[in-house]
Short mmCIF file of N, CA and C in Angstrom, two decimals:
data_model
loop_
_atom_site.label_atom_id
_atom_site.label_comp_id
_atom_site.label_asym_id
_atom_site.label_seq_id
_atom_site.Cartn_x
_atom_site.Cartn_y
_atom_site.Cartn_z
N UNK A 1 7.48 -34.29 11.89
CA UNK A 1 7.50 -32.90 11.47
C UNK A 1 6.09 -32.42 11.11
N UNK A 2 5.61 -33.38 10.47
CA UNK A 2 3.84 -32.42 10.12
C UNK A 2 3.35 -32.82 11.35
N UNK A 3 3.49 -33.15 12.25
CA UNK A 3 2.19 -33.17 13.44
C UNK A 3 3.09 -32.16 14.33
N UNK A 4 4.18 -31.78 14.07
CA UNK A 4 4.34 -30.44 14.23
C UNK A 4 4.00 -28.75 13.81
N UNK A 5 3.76 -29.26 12.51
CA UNK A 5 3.50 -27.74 12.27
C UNK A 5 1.46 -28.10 12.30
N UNK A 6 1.14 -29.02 12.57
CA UNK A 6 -0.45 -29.31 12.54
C UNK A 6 -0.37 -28.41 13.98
N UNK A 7 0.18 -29.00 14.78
CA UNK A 7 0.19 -28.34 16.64
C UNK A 7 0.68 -26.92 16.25
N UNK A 8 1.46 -26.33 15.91
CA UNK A 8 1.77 -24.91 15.10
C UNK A 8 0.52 -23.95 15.09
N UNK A 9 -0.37 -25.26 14.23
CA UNK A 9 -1.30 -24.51 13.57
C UNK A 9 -2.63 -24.45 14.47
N UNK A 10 -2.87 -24.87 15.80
CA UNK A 10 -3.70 -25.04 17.10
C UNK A 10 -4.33 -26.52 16.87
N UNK A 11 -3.94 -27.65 16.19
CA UNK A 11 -4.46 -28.77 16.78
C UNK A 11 -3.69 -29.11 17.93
N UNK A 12 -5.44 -29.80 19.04
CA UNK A 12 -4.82 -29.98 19.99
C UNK A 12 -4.50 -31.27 20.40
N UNK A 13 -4.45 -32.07 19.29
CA UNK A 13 -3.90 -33.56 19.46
C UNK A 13 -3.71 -33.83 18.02
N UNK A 14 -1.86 -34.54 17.92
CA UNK A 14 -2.02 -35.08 16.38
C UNK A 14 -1.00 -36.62 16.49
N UNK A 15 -1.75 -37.25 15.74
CA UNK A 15 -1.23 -38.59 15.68
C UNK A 15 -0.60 -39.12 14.57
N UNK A 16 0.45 -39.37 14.45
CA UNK A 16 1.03 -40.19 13.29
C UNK A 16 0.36 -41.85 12.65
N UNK A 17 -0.51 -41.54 11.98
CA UNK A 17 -1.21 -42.91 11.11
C UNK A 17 -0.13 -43.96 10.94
N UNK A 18 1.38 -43.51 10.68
CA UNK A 18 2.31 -44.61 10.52
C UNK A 18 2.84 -45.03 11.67
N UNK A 19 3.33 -44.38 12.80
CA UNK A 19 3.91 -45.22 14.07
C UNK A 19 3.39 -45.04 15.15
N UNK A 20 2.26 -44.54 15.21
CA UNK A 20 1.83 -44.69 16.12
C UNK A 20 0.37 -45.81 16.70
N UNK A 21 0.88 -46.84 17.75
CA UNK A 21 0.43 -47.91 18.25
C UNK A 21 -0.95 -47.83 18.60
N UNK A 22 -1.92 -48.48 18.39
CA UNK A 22 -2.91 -48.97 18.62
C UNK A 22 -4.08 -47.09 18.39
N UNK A 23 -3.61 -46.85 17.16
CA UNK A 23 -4.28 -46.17 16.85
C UNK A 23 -5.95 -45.20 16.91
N UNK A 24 -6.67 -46.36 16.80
CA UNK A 24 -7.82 -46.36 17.00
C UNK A 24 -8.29 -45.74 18.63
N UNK A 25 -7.42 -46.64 19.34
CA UNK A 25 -7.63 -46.72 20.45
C UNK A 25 -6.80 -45.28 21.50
N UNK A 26 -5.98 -44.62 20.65
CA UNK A 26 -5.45 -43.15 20.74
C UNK A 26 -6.39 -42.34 20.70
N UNK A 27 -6.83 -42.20 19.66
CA UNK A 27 -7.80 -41.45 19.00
C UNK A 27 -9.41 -41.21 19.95
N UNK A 28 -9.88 -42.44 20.24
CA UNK A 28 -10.51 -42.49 21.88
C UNK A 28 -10.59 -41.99 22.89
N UNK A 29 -8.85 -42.32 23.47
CA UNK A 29 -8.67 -41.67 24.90
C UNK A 29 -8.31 -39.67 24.10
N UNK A 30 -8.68 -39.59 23.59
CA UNK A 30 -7.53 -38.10 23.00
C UNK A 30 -9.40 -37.47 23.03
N UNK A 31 -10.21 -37.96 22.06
CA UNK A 31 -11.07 -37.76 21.89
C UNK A 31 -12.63 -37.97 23.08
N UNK A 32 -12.30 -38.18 24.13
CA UNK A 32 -13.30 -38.99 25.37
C UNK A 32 -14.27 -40.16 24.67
N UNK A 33 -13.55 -40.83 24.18
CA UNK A 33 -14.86 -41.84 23.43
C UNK A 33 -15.32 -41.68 21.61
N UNK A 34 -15.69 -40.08 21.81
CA UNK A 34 -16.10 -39.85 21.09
C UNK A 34 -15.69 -40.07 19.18
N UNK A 35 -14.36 -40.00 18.65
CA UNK A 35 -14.09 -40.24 17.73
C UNK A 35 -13.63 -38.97 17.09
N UNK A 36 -13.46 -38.93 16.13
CA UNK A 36 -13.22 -37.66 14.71
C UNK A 36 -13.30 -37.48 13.84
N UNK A 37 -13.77 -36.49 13.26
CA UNK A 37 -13.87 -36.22 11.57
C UNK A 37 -11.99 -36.60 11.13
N UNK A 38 -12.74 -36.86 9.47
CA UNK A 38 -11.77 -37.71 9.21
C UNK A 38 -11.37 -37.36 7.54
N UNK A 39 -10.52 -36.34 7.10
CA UNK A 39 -10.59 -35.72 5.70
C UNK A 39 -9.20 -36.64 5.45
N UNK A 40 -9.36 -37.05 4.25
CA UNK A 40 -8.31 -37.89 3.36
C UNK A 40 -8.32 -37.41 2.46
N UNK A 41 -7.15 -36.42 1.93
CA UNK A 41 -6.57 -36.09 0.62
C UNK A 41 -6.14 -36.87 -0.48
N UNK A 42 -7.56 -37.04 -0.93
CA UNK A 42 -7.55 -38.25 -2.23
C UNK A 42 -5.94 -37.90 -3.36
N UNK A 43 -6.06 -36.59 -3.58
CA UNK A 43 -4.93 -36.32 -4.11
C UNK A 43 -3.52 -36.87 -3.90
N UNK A 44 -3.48 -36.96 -2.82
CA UNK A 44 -2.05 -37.56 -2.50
C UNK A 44 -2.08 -39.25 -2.40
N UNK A 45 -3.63 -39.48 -2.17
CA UNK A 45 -3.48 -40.48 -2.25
C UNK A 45 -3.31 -41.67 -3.43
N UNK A 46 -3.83 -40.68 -4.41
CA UNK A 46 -3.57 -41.34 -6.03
C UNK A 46 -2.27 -40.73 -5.77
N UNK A 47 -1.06 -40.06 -5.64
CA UNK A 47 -0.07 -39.84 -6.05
C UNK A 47 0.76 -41.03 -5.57
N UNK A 48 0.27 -41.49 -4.13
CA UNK A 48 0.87 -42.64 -3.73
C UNK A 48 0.52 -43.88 -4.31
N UNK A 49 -1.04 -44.08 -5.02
CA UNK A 49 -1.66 -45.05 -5.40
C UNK A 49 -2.72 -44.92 -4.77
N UNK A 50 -4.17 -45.65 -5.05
CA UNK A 50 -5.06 -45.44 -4.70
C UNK A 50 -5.07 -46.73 -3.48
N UNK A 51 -4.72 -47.05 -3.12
CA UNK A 51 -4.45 -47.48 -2.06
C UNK A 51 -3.89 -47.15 -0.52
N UNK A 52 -5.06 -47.47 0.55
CA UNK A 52 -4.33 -47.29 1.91
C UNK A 52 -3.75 -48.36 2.32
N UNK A 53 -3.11 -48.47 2.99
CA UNK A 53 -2.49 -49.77 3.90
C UNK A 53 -2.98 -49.62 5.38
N UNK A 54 -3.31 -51.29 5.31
CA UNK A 54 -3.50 -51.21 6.76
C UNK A 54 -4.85 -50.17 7.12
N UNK A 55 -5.62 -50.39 6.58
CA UNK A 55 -6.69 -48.66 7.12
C UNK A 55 -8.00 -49.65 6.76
N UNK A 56 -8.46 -49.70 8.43
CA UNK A 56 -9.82 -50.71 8.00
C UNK A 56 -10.98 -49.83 8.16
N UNK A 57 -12.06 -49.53 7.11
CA UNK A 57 -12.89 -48.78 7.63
C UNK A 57 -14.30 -49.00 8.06
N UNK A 58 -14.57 -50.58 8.25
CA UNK A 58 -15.56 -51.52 8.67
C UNK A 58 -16.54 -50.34 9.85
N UNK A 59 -15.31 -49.79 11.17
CA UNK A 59 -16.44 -48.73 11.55
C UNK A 59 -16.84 -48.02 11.51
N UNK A 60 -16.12 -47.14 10.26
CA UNK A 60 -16.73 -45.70 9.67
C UNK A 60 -18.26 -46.56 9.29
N UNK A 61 -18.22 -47.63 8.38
CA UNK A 61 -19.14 -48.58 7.19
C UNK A 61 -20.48 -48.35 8.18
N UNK A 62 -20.09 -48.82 9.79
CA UNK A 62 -21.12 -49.12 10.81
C UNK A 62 -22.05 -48.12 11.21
N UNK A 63 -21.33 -46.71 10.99
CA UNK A 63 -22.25 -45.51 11.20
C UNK A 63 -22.54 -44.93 10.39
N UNK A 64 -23.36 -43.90 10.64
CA UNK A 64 -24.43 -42.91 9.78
C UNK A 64 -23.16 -41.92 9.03
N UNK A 65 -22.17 -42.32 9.14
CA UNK A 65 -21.24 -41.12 8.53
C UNK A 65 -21.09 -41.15 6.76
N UNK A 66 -20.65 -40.19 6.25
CA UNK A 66 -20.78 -40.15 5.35
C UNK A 66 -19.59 -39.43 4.45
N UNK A 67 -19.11 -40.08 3.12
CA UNK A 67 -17.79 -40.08 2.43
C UNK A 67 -18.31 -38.94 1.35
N UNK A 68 -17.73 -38.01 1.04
CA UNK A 68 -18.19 -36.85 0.04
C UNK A 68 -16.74 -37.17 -0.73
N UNK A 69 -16.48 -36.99 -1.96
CA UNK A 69 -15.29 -36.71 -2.82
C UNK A 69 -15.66 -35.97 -3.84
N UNK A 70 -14.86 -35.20 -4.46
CA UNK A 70 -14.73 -34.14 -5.20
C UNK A 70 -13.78 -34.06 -6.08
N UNK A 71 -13.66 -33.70 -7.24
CA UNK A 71 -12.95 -32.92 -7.80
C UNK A 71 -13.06 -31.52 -9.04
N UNK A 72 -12.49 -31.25 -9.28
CA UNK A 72 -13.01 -30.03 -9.82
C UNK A 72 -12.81 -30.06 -11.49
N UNK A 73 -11.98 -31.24 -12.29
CA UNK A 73 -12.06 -31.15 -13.20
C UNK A 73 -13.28 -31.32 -13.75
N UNK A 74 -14.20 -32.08 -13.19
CA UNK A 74 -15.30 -32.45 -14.22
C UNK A 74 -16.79 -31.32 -13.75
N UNK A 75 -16.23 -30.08 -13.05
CA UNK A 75 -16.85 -28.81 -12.40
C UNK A 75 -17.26 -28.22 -13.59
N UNK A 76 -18.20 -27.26 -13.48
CA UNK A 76 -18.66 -26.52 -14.64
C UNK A 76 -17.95 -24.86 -14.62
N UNK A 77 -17.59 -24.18 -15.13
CA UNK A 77 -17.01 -22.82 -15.34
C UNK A 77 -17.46 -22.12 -14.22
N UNK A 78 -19.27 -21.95 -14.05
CA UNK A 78 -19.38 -20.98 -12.99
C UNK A 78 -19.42 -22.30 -11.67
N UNK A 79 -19.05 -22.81 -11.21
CA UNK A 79 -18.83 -23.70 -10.00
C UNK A 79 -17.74 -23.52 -9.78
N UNK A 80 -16.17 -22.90 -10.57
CA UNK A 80 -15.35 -22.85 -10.10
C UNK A 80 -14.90 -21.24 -9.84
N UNK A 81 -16.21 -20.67 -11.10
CA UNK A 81 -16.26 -19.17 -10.31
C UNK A 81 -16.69 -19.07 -9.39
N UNK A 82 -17.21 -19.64 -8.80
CA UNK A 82 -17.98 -19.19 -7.29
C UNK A 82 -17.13 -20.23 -6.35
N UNK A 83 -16.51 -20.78 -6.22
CA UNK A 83 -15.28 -21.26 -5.64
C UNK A 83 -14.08 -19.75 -5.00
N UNK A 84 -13.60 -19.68 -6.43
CA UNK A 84 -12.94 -18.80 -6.54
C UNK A 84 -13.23 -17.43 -5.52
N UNK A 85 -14.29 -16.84 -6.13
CA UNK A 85 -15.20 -16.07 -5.42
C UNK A 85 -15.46 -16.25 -3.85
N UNK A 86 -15.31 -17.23 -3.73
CA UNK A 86 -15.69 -17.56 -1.73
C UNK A 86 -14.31 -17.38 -1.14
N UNK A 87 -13.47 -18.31 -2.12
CA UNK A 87 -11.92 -18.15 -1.73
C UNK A 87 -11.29 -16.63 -1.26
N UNK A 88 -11.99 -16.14 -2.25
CA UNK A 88 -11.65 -14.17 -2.13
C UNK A 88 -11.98 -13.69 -0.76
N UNK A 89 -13.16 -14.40 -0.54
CA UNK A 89 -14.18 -13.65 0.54
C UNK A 89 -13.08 -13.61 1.67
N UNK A 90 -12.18 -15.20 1.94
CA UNK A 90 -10.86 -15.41 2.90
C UNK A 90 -9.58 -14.92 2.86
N UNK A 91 -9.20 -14.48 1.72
CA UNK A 91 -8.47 -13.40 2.26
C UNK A 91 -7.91 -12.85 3.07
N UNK A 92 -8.90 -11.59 3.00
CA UNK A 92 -8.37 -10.88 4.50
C UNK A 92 -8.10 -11.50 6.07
N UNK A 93 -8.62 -12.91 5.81
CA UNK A 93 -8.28 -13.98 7.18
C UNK A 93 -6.52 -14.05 6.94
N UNK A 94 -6.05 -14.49 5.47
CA UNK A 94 -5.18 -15.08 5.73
C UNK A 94 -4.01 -13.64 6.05
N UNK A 95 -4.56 -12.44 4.89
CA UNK A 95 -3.15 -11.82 5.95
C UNK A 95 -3.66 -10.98 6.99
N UNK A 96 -4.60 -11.46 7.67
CA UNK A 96 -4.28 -10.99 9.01
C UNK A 96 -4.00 -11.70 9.99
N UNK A 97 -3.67 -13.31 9.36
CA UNK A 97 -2.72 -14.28 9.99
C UNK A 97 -3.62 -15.25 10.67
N UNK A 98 -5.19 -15.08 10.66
CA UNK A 98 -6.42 -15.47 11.21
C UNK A 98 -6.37 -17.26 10.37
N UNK A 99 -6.42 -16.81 9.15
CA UNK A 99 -6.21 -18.53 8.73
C UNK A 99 -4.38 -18.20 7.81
N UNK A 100 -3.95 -19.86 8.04
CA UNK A 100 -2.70 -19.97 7.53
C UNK A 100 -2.12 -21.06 6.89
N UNK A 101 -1.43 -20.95 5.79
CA UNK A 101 -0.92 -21.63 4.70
C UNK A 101 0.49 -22.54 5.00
N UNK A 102 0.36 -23.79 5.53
CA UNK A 102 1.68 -24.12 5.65
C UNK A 102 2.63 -24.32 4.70
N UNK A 103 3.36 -23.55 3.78
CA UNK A 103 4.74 -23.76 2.84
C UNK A 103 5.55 -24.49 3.11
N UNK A 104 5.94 -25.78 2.84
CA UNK A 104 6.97 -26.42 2.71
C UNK A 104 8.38 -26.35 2.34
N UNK A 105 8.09 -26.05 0.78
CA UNK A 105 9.27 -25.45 -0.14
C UNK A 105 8.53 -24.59 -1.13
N UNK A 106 9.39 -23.65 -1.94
CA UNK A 106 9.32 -22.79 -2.95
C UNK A 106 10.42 -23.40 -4.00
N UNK A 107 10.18 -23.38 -5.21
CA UNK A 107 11.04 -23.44 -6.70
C UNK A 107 10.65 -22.77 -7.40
N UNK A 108 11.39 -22.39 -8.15
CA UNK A 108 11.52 -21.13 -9.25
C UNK A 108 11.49 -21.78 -10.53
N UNK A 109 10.53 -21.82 -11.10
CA UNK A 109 10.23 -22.80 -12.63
C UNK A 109 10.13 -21.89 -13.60
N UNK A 110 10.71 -22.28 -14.66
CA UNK A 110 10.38 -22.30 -16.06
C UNK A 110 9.59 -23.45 -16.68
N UNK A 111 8.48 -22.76 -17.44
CA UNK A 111 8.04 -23.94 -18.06
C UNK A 111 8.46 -25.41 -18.72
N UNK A 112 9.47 -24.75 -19.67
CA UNK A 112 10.54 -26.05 -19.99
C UNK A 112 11.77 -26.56 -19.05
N UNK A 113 11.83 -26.31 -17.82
CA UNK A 113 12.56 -27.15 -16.63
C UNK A 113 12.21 -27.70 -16.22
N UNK A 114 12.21 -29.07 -17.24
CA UNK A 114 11.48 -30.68 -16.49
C UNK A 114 12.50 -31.05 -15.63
N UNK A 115 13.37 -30.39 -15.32
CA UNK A 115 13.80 -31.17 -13.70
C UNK A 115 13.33 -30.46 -12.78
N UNK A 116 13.12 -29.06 -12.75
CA UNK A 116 12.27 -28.75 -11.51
C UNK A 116 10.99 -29.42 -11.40
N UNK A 117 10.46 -29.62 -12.42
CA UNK A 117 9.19 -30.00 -12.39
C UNK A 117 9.06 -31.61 -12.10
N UNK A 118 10.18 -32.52 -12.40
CA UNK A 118 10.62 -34.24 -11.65
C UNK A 118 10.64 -33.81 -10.45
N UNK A 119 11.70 -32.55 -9.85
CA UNK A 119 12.12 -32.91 -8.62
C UNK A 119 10.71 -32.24 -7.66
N UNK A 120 9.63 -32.05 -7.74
CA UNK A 120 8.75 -31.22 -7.10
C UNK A 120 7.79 -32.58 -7.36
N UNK A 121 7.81 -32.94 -8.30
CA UNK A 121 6.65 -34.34 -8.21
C UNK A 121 7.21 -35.10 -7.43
N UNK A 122 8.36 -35.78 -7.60
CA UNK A 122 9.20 -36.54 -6.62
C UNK A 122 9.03 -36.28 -5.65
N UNK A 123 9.22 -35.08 -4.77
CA UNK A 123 9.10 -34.61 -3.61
C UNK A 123 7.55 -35.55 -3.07
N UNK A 124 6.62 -35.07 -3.88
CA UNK A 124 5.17 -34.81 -3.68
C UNK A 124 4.90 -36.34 -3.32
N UNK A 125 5.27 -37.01 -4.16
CA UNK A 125 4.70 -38.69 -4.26
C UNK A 125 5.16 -39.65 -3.17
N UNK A 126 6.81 -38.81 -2.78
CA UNK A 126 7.32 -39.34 -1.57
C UNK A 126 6.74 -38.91 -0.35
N UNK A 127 5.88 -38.18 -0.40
CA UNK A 127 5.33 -37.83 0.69
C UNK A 127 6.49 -36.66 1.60
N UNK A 128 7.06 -36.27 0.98
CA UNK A 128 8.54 -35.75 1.56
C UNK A 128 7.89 -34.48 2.58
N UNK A 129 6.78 -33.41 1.96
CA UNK A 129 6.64 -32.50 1.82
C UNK A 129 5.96 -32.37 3.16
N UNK A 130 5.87 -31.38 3.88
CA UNK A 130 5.33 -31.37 5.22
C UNK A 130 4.38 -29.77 5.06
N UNK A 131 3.36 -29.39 3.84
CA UNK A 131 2.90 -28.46 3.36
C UNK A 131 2.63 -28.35 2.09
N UNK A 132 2.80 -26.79 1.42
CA UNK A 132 2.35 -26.64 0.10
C UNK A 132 3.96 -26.46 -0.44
N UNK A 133 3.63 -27.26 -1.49
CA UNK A 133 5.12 -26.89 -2.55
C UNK A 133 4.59 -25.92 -3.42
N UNK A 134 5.16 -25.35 -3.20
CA UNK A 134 4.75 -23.64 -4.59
C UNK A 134 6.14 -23.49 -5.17
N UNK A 135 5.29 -23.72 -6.70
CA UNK A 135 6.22 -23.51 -7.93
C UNK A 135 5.91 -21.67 -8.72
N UNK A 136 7.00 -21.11 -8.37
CA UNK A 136 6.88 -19.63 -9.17
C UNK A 136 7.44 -19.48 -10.22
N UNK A 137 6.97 -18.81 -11.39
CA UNK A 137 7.24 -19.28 -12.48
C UNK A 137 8.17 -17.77 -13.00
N UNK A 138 8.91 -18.11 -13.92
CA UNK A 138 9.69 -17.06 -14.14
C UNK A 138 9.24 -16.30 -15.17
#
């Protein structure tokens, strides 16, 4: 299902990291040789554990490439104003449908409804989610 809505979204090749065979070597013929950028959502990945399986990265290690990580709690006030601020600038991309938000599910929260708020982490950690879970608050 997500390398469906990835193709949805104009990728023009998507591969499943879990069943799909000789991976590396996909990624090759898909790519002429060449290879791919390669973004890993640390986020989900501490939700799963900080652990990958199975994910050797000996030939990323071999080239000039380079690992950036981020997060924004330990950001300073105006770093996340000017975040914010750039975010604005996109906008008008997204409703004019130019860039797009894949939604998964929507829930309707109250602050004190710790079961919406179990069943939306749950979702998240299982990997269930094939997008953004957006919680609206009442």
């Amino acid at each position: 299902e997500k390398c469906l809505i990835a193709k949805n979204f104009g990728a023009d090749v998507t591969l499943n990291y879990k069943t799909t065979q000789n991976l590396a070597g996909k990624i090759r013929e898909a790519t002429g040789g060449k290879g791919v950028n390669v973004i890993l959502d640390v986020l989900a990945g501490f939700l799963g554990g900080p652990k990958l399986e199975n994910v050797n990265i000996a030939p990323l290690l071999r080239t000039r490439a380079s690992l950036f990580f981020s997060t924004l709690r330990s950001r300073t006030i105006e770093y996340k104003a000017d975040l914010v601020n750039q975010l604005k600038k996109l906008l008008p991309q997204f409703e004019t449908g130019e860039l797009k938000i894949s939604v998964d599910s929507r829930y309707q929260v109250d602050w004190s409804d710790a079961k919406v708020w179990q069943e939306t982490h749950t979702r998240m950690e299982a990997n269930e989610n094939a997008g953004k879970i957006m919680m609206i608050f009442k």
